Amino acid sequence: MTESQPETNPSADTGKKSMDEIMALCKRRGFVYPASEIYGGINGFWDYGPLGSQLKKNLRDAWWHDVVMTGCRGKTGPDGNPVRVVPVDTCIIQNPKVWEASGHVGGFNDPMVDCRETKSRYRADHVKCMGEKGDSSGQIYAFIDGDDASFEGALKKLGKYKKKNLTRDEVDICPLTDLSVEELAITVGPDTKEVGTLTEPRAFNLMFKTYIGATATEDDIAYLRPETAQGIFIHFKNVVDTTRVAVPFGIAQTGKSFRNEVTPRNFTFRSREFEQMEIEFFCHPDEAGAWYEFWRDWRMQWWKDLGLEGENLILREHEKDELAHYAKEGAGTSDIEYRFPFTAPGYGELEGIADRTNFDLKQHQDHSKKKMEYHDTTRGEPLPNGQPKGEWYIPHVIEPSAGLDRGVLALLCEAYTPDPERPSKVYMKFHPRIAPIKAAIFPLVNKDGMPDKAMEIYRAVVQRVGAHGFVEYDPKQNIGKRYARMDEAGCPFCFTVDSETLTDGTVTVRDRDTLSQERIPAGDVPGYLAERLGLGS
RNA sequence: GCGGGUGUAGCUCAGUGGUAGAGCGUCACGUUGCCAACGUGAAUGUCGACGGUUCGAAUCCGUUCACCCGCUCCA
């Protein structure tokens, strides 16, 4: 997760949009509510209302359809064949050994110490303390273990305090974690001159902990998954063995993940409970580079096609020094980043595409002692009978990992369009494909048979597009008010029955974005809509 | 985790110790006939929560929770 610093000019829209106003609209129109709001809320958790949950479902469905059901919408992969992706749905809680293998436990359970003055944070087991040998009175000096400059600094400070020159052999050293609270209070931090700036060591485990079974002892500890990816890796062999898939192929999964973020911030952007849409694409090591580029470019195009066009969306290749441990040897890592109002003029990550090499499968092979090698019968020297000899290898993995909630947030921010000219002052310009309300059917006035005709059209439209989003029927209040309401909800098309409908059978179609109106036969409404929603006429 | 700010109706906010308010929105009825029109009426609040001071607290004090901003963190 990066919020990159500005590189492009902050001219475009999102920087000027007010996050407060977007949040107010989300609440007002039922997109997003604070979780547990009537009890005062709960930090880092958000719930979706009726429009929000449908919007989120539409985004997830679009991903599922485009990735899993149609293999990148029928695109041809770098190997010249259709792209194959199959789904799994794995548990949030797994054997804790999964997280030991993935590296999530370990680096995570380390207690940390903060310096209140310099705001630095140290791993508690990396900080050591010194005092004069044979004289335990007075201040204690902390330094970073293994860092000579830090050691010398502490030695110098101690010597100055004791008013004598001390050498390495004249001090006692102990781990910071051995200090009592009282001793910590008279300890000088590694980068300060005053005592008492260090906090007590605290665990910063970003994984949610829970207990399996009712007894809840230390032996029963389990974790809520911090990513869905590991559920895919641990079933790689199962999928290969039970499905007629052959490398290269992908396994996809959507689902909730949990991270005990230090600071949840920025609306739903950094939540403690969030949903991911992850693909692990397995391929031969020699082809990893080509597949990395394929996924990186296609995933970028995918977000663009959902309406995140223009300068607010960028593809950012990671610098070598910020690559994660698993990606160091790979072809690279890219982030698809969106310029949110709260990151502008910087960007926030929507999706990361990483070449993870064979790191994960190898880790699981090492920890589980189960072979993760794949027998590729299309490779190897030709045998006398003309067939290839076959090749055993641990596939490399390209991982396009997207944040569903972040995607929803980006769609909300992108759609939010202030327009002082129209009565609502703002409208939500959702791409019709992901708009939660697909259409509204209005009688111009609530009499003269118009409601009956409108209701008839409403039923036909629900029949045709109801599986993809809401269809509204609203006969109350004046027509302008109803249009305005639909603008705020982001409904792309409104169909209105008027007196002409009763004589010539046509209705008006109001386009949300252009405000233009045209007349079409009432019977054509479902087809007209289906075509514009990408469902075919 | 640190510092700053905010919290009153669905939304935006006024209200500095003495009866809980406005605009918009929502609902009903009437009117209206293509962009939040008009009329009449109605509902809606433990003033974020808990505790204290006071005859009396939305208002003063303490604690706490949530959100926003800046640091920090983001394996």
XYZ file of C-alpha atoms (C1' of nucleotides) in Angstrom:
612
model
C 0.000 0.000 0.000
C 1.583 3.168 -1.078
C 0.370 6.669 -1.208
C 2.862 7.933 -3.705
C 4.042 11.422 -3.807
C 3.020 13.806 -6.541
C 4.520 13.267 -9.915
C 1.907 14.667 -12.232
C 0.137 17.973 -12.032
C -2.801 18.130 -9.685
C -5.088 19.574 -12.322
C -7.719 16.894 -12.724
C -10.927 16.425 -10.867
C -10.542 14.237 -7.831
C -8.146 16.595 -6.111
C -10.864 19.207 -6.154
C -13.608 16.922 -4.957
C -14.393 17.120 -1.285
C -14.133 13.834 0.542
C -16.461 15.183 3.211
C -19.150 15.807 0.621
C -18.645 12.387 -0.937
C -18.959 10.788 2.487
C -22.095 12.799 3.204
C -23.648 11.636 -0.059
C -22.668 8.049 0.682
C -24.516 8.247 3.962
C -27.482 10.216 2.638
C -28.159 7.930 -0.282
C -27.375 4.666 1.440
C -24.031 3.730 -0.055
C -21.876 3.481 3.067
C -22.653 3.692 6.789
C -20.269 3.654 9.756
C -20.298 0.128 11.206
C -22.092 -0.230 14.550
C -23.103 3.398 14.258
C -25.861 3.334 16.890
C -23.301 2.155 19.427
C -20.830 4.869 18.588
C -19.178 3.147 15.662
C -16.077 0.990 15.622
C -12.746 2.175 14.349
C -11.749 0.811 10.970
C -15.008 -0.835 9.968
C -17.667 0.287 7.499
C -20.930 -1.185 6.288
C -22.606 -0.851 2.916
C -26.211 0.264 2.573
C -28.626 -0.800 -0.166
C -27.007 1.124 -3.017
C -23.486 0.478 -1.778
C -23.873 -3.249 -1.448
C -25.339 -3.485 -4.941
C -22.525 -1.318 -6.316
C -19.983 -3.561 -4.608
C -21.695 -6.667 -5.915
C -21.701 -5.245 -9.423
C -17.968 -4.603 -9.242
C -17.277 -8.067 -7.869
C -19.549 -9.609 -10.507
C -17.796 -7.691 -13.268
C -14.449 -8.992 -12.056
C -15.729 -12.543 -11.714
C -17.313 -12.472 -15.141
C -14.341 -10.902 -16.886
C -11.625 -12.901 -15.119
C -13.104 -16.281 -14.321
C -16.050 -16.835 -16.601
C -14.591 -15.428 -19.802
C -10.823 -15.623 -19.194
C -9.953 -11.957 -19.554
C -12.998 -11.390 -21.760
C -11.771 -13.847 -24.325
C -8.387 -12.218 -24.708
C -5.542 -14.301 -26.073
C -2.604 -14.819 -23.720
C 1.078 -14.384 -24.599
C 1.227 -18.122 -25.325
C -1.341 -17.689 -28.088
C -4.089 -19.537 -26.229
C -7.200 -18.416 -24.374
C -6.570 -17.442 -20.754
C -7.772 -20.053 -18.277
C -8.772 -19.109 -14.738
C -10.685 -21.277 -12.274
C -12.173 -20.214 -8.935
C -11.826 -21.418 -5.365
C -13.449 -20.248 -2.156
C -11.318 -20.903 0.893
C -11.697 -20.350 4.607
C -10.878 -17.169 6.467
C -9.366 -19.274 9.232
C -6.684 -21.767 8.279
C -4.131 -23.832 10.133
C -1.752 -21.263 11.684
C 1.120 -23.046 9.963
C -0.124 -21.478 6.719
C 0.828 -18.085 8.083
C 4.156 -19.301 9.370
C 4.979 -20.547 5.883
C 3.808 -17.333 4.239
C 5.879 -15.245 6.617
C 2.924 -13.442 8.139
C 3.505 -14.840 11.607
C 6.948 -14.042 12.842
C 7.676 -10.596 11.576
C 4.356 -9.739 13.052
C 4.547 -10.855 16.609
C 7.574 -8.730 17.391
C 7.043 -6.201 20.126
C 7.968 -2.691 19.083
C 9.178 0.310 21.029
C 8.331 3.858 20.060
C 10.305 6.943 20.856
C 7.886 9.701 21.788
C 10.364 12.414 20.921
C 11.854 11.327 17.610
C 8.778 9.314 16.615
C 11.087 6.460 15.649
C 9.935 2.905 16.117
C 12.298 0.062 16.922
C 11.903 -3.679 17.189
C 12.246 -4.276 20.927
C 14.501 -7.271 20.437
C 16.825 -5.134 18.309
C 17.403 -2.599 21.057
C 20.035 -3.210 23.706
C 20.888 -1.154 26.757
C 24.177 -0.302 28.439
C 25.341 0.832 31.832
C 28.747 1.153 33.438
C 30.146 -2.133 34.604
C 29.975 -2.399 38.374
C 27.905 0.768 38.688
C 24.232 0.178 38.032
C 23.141 3.590 39.302
C 21.954 6.404 37.097
C 20.754 6.572 33.540
C 20.666 3.715 31.081
C 21.543 4.206 27.428
C 19.831 2.325 24.608
C 21.266 1.553 21.207
C 20.372 -0.501 18.175
C 21.952 -3.927 18.243
C 24.376 -4.502 15.402
C 24.554 -0.822 14.525
C 28.081 0.374 15.370
C 27.285 4.045 15.045
C 24.352 3.640 17.411
C 26.549 1.718 19.863
C 29.306 4.318 19.763
C 26.756 7.085 20.233
C 25.323 5.444 23.316
C 28.815 4.756 24.674
C 29.760 8.385 24.193
C 26.575 9.648 25.843
C 27.091 7.284 28.776
C 30.706 8.401 29.136
C 29.686 12.043 29.130
C 27.025 11.341 31.738
C 29.461 9.451 33.948
C 32.180 12.009 33.202
C 34.744 9.414 32.201
C 35.967 7.756 29.036
C 34.480 4.304 28.770
C 35.537 1.523 26.444
C 33.538 -1.359 25.104
C 34.797 -3.606 27.849
C 33.740 -1.293 30.633
C 29.983 -1.505 30.041
C 27.320 -4.048 30.807
C 24.823 -4.770 28.058
C 21.355 -6.235 28.358
C 18.286 -6.468 26.098
C 15.786 -3.630 26.384
C 13.083 -6.209 26.963
C 14.707 -7.093 30.294
C 14.223 -3.605 31.704
C 11.565 -2.898 34.301
C 9.136 -0.019 33.877
C 11.178 1.993 36.362
C 14.385 1.316 34.460
C 12.742 2.218 31.161
C 11.826 5.591 32.650
C 15.511 6.412 33.179
C 16.613 5.102 29.809
C 17.836 7.374 27.045
C 16.596 6.354 23.593
C 18.977 5.543 20.730
C 18.369 8.870 19.007
C 17.667 11.196 21.903
C 19.435 12.855 24.812
C 16.606 12.795 27.325
C 15.328 9.917 29.422
C 11.832 8.501 29.414
C 10.995 8.968 25.749
C 10.697 5.256 25.034
C 7.360 3.493 25.324
C 7.022 0.046 26.789
C 7.430 -2.711 24.213
C 4.093 -3.397 22.549
C 3.078 -6.134 20.153
C 2.150 -4.898 16.711
C 0.543 -7.963 15.288
C -1.357 -6.938 12.221
C -3.195 -10.239 12.157
C -6.459 -10.657 14.018
C -6.108 -13.376 16.560
C -8.833 -15.747 17.650
C -9.195 -19.081 19.398
C -10.508 -22.312 17.979
C -12.816 -24.193 20.321
C -14.412 -23.084 23.536
C -11.428 -23.552 25.808
C -9.403 -20.688 24.356
C -5.930 -21.620 25.487
C -2.691 -20.511 23.841
C -2.643 -23.808 21.957
C -5.896 -22.901 20.232
C -4.700 -19.662 18.652
C -5.701 -19.066 15.061
C -5.692 -16.052 12.811
C -8.114 -14.379 10.470
C -6.463 -14.353 7.071
C -4.604 -11.151 6.164
C -4.928 -12.009 2.461
C -6.894 -14.490 0.383
C -3.850 -15.504 -1.662
C -2.569 -18.195 0.680
C -5.837 -20.117 0.395
C -5.089 -20.401 -3.290
C -1.470 -21.506 -2.924
C -2.261 -24.282 -0.474
C -4.726 -25.780 -2.942
C -2.544 -25.484 -6.012
C -1.917 -29.233 -6.129
C -5.552 -30.055 -5.420
C -6.715 -27.938 -8.307
C -4.128 -29.403 -10.654
C -4.970 -32.943 -9.585
C -8.737 -32.638 -9.695
C -9.319 -30.281 -12.587
C -8.277 -30.546 -16.181
C -6.133 -27.457 -16.006
C -2.605 -27.204 -17.299
C 0.023 -24.586 -16.624
C -0.298 -21.787 -17.574
C -3.544 -21.195 -15.703
C -4.880 -19.076 -12.872
C -6.847 -19.592 -9.681
C -9.070 -16.759 -8.534
C -10.863 -15.959 -5.337
C -12.781 -13.112 -3.787
C -13.346 -12.722 -0.083
C -12.851 -10.914 3.160
C -9.439 -10.367 4.703
C -8.492 -8.736 7.965
C -5.614 -6.564 9.068
C -5.297 -4.903 12.413
C -4.072 -1.676 10.891
C -2.278 0.688 13.210
C -4.203 3.596 11.813
C -7.352 2.921 9.807
C -7.839 6.076 7.790
C -9.468 7.695 4.837
C -13.004 6.359 4.860
C -13.071 2.789 3.557
C -9.597 3.026 1.995
C -7.738 1.456 4.899
C -10.201 -0.669 6.812
C -9.490 -3.483 9.199
C -11.950 -5.752 7.436
C -11.880 -5.603 3.666
C -12.578 -7.670 0.607
C -10.034 -8.736 -1.964
C -10.230 -10.037 -5.498
C -7.113 -12.058 -6.095
C -5.710 -14.078 -8.966
C -2.678 -16.337 -8.705
C -1.581 -17.154 -12.203
C 0.793 -20.120 -12.488
C 3.235 -20.335 -15.358
C 6.602 -21.685 -16.429
C 9.517 -19.629 -15.026
C 10.622 -18.684 -18.536
C 7.210 -17.216 -19.336
C 6.732 -15.282 -16.100
C 7.930 -12.029 -17.622
C 5.495 -12.184 -20.516
C 2.585 -13.096 -18.258
C 3.486 -10.333 -15.823
C 3.261 -7.782 -18.596
C 0.068 -9.322 -19.897
C -1.718 -9.123 -16.547
C -0.354 -5.717 -15.676
C -1.642 -4.219 -18.916
C -4.943 -6.042 -18.973
C -5.779 -5.233 -15.372
C -5.072 -1.554 -16.070
C -7.360 -1.653 -19.074
C -10.047 -3.375 -17.001
C -10.254 -0.566 -14.472
C -10.300 1.960 -17.289
C -13.200 0.154 -18.921
C -15.224 0.523 -15.722
C -14.972 4.267 -15.951
C -11.727 5.095 -14.148
C -10.382 6.946 -17.102
C -8.017 9.825 -17.467
C -5.351 11.189 -15.197
C -6.802 9.815 -11.997
C -5.629 6.318 -12.790
C -1.978 5.463 -13.163
C 0.152 2.381 -13.517
C 3.238 2.628 -11.371
C 6.138 0.246 -11.639
C 7.853 -0.275 -8.292
C 11.423 0.785 -7.837
C 13.787 -2.059 -7.035
C 14.319 -0.920 -3.460
C 10.631 -1.012 -2.538
C 9.982 -4.495 -3.818
C 8.616 -6.970 -1.319
C 10.801 -9.842 -0.217
C 9.189 -12.308 -2.601
C 9.443 -10.085 -5.651
C 13.150 -9.248 -5.493
C 14.114 -11.931 -7.967
C 11.063 -11.519 -10.161
C 10.253 -9.376 -13.112
C 8.734 -6.752 -10.918
C 5.731 -5.295 -9.200
C 3.303 -2.668 -10.412
C 0.546 -0.823 -8.663
C -2.579 0.396 -10.308
C -3.202 3.555 -8.370
C -6.062 5.990 -8.188
C -5.896 9.615 -7.240
C -8.378 9.788 -4.375
C -9.398 13.180 -3.031
C -7.526 12.369 0.183
C -4.346 11.276 -1.596
C -4.312 13.996 -4.228
C -2.046 15.051 -5.698
C -0.655 11.606 -4.818
C -2.231 8.254 -5.480
C -3.484 5.283 -3.481
C -3.216 1.647 -4.456
C -6.184 -0.147 -6.023
C -4.462 -3.261 -7.213
C -0.955 -4.661 -7.129
C 0.407 -6.898 -9.855
C 3.435 -8.813 -8.622
C 5.742 -11.440 -10.003
C 6.033 -13.565 -6.867
C 8.348 -16.079 -8.547
C 7.930 -19.514 -6.954
C 8.350 -18.053 -3.476
C 4.961 -19.025 -2.039
C 4.724 -22.521 -3.448
C 8.276 -23.164 -2.310
C 7.543 -21.910 1.171
C 4.557 -24.223 1.438
C 6.555 -27.092 0.035
C 9.263 -26.517 2.639
C 6.882 -26.145 5.566
C 4.335 -28.798 4.658
C 6.823 -31.256 3.135
C 4.287 -31.698 0.330
C 5.647 -31.577 -3.178
C 4.470 -28.522 -5.112
C 6.233 -29.363 -8.339
C 4.227 -29.524 -11.512
C 4.816 -32.082 -14.221
C 4.634 -30.258 -17.508
C 4.175 -32.861 -20.230
C 4.479 -30.341 -23.027
C 8.136 -29.591 -22.245
C 11.457 -31.405 -22.296
C 13.528 -33.213 -24.892
C 11.580 -35.228 -27.449
C 11.594 -38.938 -26.733
C 12.147 -41.528 -29.502
C 8.381 -41.844 -29.850
C 8.184 -38.130 -30.577
C 6.544 -37.136 -27.301
C 8.233 -34.583 -25.064
C 10.007 -36.033 -22.066
C 8.249 -33.709 -19.671
C 9.673 -31.268 -17.144
C 9.204 -30.936 -13.398
C 9.197 -27.447 -11.934
C 7.604 -25.247 -9.319
C 5.568 -22.757 -11.314
C 6.155 -19.061 -11.036
C 3.226 -16.949 -10.001
C 1.902 -13.669 -11.288
C -0.443 -12.151 -8.731
C -2.950 -9.450 -9.668
C -4.429 -8.599 -6.263
C -7.181 -6.003 -6.132
C -9.006 -4.358 -3.271
C -12.742 -4.599 -3.822
C -13.638 -1.969 -1.255
C -10.979 0.310 -2.641
C -12.393 -0.261 -6.096
C -15.830 0.732 -4.855
C -14.366 3.817 -3.214
C -12.577 4.788 -6.415
C -15.782 4.314 -8.401
C -17.643 6.497 -5.906
C -14.998 9.222 -6.061
C -14.766 9.083 -9.836
C -18.547 9.116 -10.251
C -19.046 12.066 -7.931
C -19.617 14.983 -10.281
C -20.568 18.406 -8.969
C -22.817 20.311 -11.359
C -24.210 23.592 -10.090
C -26.493 23.763 -13.134
C -28.667 20.864 -12.150
C -31.122 20.801 -9.245
C -29.278 18.130 -7.301
C -26.015 20.114 -7.629
C -24.222 16.808 -7.994
C -24.668 13.528 -9.782
C -23.025 10.133 -9.661
C -21.667 9.294 -13.069
C -21.397 5.524 -12.690
C -20.621 3.440 -15.710
C -23.985 1.824 -16.578
C -22.433 -1.598 -16.094
C -21.740 -1.055 -12.395
C -24.483 1.461 -11.523
C -26.545 0.040 -8.647
C -29.788 1.442 -10.049
C -30.052 0.578 -13.719
C -33.214 2.430 -14.619
C -36.167 4.340 -13.247
C -39.665 4.316 -14.702
C -41.839 7.345 -13.973
C -45.368 8.355 -14.823
C -45.108 12.061 -15.591
C -48.097 12.594 -13.310
C -49.768 10.237 -10.935
C -53.091 9.959 -12.823
C -54.762 9.589 -16.210
C -53.633 5.997 -16.567
C -49.944 6.919 -16.671
C -49.086 4.969 -13.494
C -50.571 1.784 -14.950
C -48.591 2.120 -18.166
C -45.405 2.908 -16.233
C -45.919 -0.074 -13.969
C -46.311 -2.290 -17.019
C -42.981 -1.072 -18.410
C -41.407 -1.405 -14.976
C -42.316 -5.094 -14.796
C -40.860 -5.743 -18.247
C -37.624 -3.941 -17.370
C -37.196 -5.824 -14.102
C -37.636 -9.027 -16.033
C -34.861 -8.079 -18.448
C -32.182 -6.325 -16.321
C -33.282 -6.944 -12.731
C -30.509 -9.474 -12.183
C -27.907 -6.743 -12.593
C -29.248 -3.956 -10.457
C -32.251 -2.130 -9.106
C -35.075 -0.776 -11.218
C -37.128 1.994 -9.641
C -40.748 2.865 -10.070
C -41.756 6.183 -8.534
C -45.050 7.977 -9.186
C -44.791 10.565 -6.396
C -43.911 14.268 -6.490
C -42.924 16.352 -9.455
C -40.802 14.928 -12.206
C -37.821 17.204 -11.609
C -37.489 16.022 -8.065
C -37.511 12.417 -9.141
C -34.852 13.045 -11.798
C -32.723 14.823 -9.220
C -32.995 11.917 -6.832
C -31.869 9.528 -9.563
C -28.938 11.817 -10.372
C -27.636 11.502 -6.834
C -28.105 7.763 -6.887
C -26.307 7.516 -10.228
C -29.135 5.950 -12.211
C -28.085 6.248 -15.868
C -31.525 6.195 -17.548
C -34.976 7.428 -16.622
C -38.003 6.466 -18.702
C -41.062 8.677 -18.402
C -44.607 7.909 -19.416
C -46.501 11.041 -20.486
C -49.704 11.871 -22.301
C -48.109 11.097 -25.652
C -47.384 7.579 -24.440
C -51.096 7.013 -24.105
C -51.704 8.030 -27.727
C -48.608 6.936 -29.703
C -47.001 4.420 -27.320
C -43.619 6.173 -26.995
C -41.836 7.169 -23.787
C -39.035 9.633 -23.151
C -35.577 8.471 -22.171
C -33.590 10.868 -20.070
C -29.830 10.425 -20.168
C -28.229 11.146 -16.793
C -25.007 12.576 -18.167
C -26.235 14.681 -21.086
C -29.705 15.481 -19.720
C -30.904 14.927 -23.273
C -34.194 13.223 -23.995
C -35.365 11.088 -26.856
C -38.565 9.219 -27.530
C -38.611 5.491 -28.050
C -41.462 2.990 -28.251
C -42.416 1.733 -24.805
C -41.947 -1.832 -25.937
C -38.317 -1.124 -26.816
C -37.368 -0.024 -23.309
C -36.003 -3.360 -22.011
C -33.921 -3.901 -25.142
C -32.708 -0.300 -25.226
C -31.528 -0.660 -21.660
C -29.979 -4.103 -22.031
C -27.904 -2.900 -24.950
C -26.531 0.043 -22.958
C -25.772 -2.150 -19.974
C -23.685 -4.411 -22.177
C -26.160 -7.271 -21.937
C -26.899 -7.412 -25.646
C -30.188 -6.205 -27.097
C 0.881 5.476 18.908
C 1.675 11.281 18.960
C -0.317 16.305 17.916
C -4.505 19.358 16.167
C -9.815 19.683 14.921
C -14.923 17.985 15.023
C -19.364 15.463 17.192
C -26.875 18.916 18.130
C -32.981 15.812 13.349
C -31.623 11.675 7.411
C -28.049 15.921 5.434
C -25.782 20.971 6.314
C -25.470 23.651 10.559
C -27.162 27.718 14.508
C -27.598 27.608 19.628
C -21.684 30.016 25.958
C -25.769 27.816 32.286
C -32.630 28.617 32.287
C -38.882 25.381 27.487
C -34.373 21.633 21.689
C -33.883 25.218 16.771
C -33.422 26.571 11.184
C -32.817 25.315 6.028
C -32.923 21.236 2.996
C -34.595 16.246 2.866
C -38.607 12.543 4.327
C -44.055 11.358 4.729
C -49.525 12.590 3.823
C -53.247 15.433 1.170
C -54.219 18.999 -2.569
C -52.385 21.345 -6.827
C -48.992 20.688 -10.875
C -47.903 18.352 -16.475
C -40.307 17.131 -18.193
C -35.698 18.727 -14.309
C -35.374 19.536 -6.127
C -42.345 24.373 -8.215
C -46.519 25.766 -4.773
C -50.075 25.284 -0.543
C -51.550 22.772 3.988
C -50.256 19.353 7.545
C -47.015 15.571 9.975
C -43.034 12.625 11.810
C -38.003 12.687 13.356
C -33.339 14.123 18.712
C -31.083 10.077 25.436
C -27.507 17.405 21.892
C -21.646 10.829 20.463
C -21.286 7.949 25.414
C -20.269 7.762 30.703
C -19.300 10.423 35.104
C -18.772 15.156 37.859
C -19.950 20.492 39.214
C -24.786 23.108 39.682
C -31.346 24.517 42.088
C -30.720 23.763 36.768
C -25.802 21.369 31.667
C -26.134 20.764 24.451
C -23.357 24.764 27.040
C -18.516 24.202 32.515
C -14.969 20.004 34.178
C -13.088 14.831 33.687
C -12.976 10.251 31.123
C -14.106 7.627 26.831
C -15.744 6.474 21.726
C -16.024 7.774 16.638
C -14.721 10.719 12.412
C -11.386 14.411 9.845
C -6.263 16.609 9.153
C -0.807 16.204 9.974
C 3.015 12.742 11.668
C 3.804 7.439 12.391
C 2.608 2.599 10.503
C 1.268 -0.135 6.079
C 5.106 -7.131 6.838
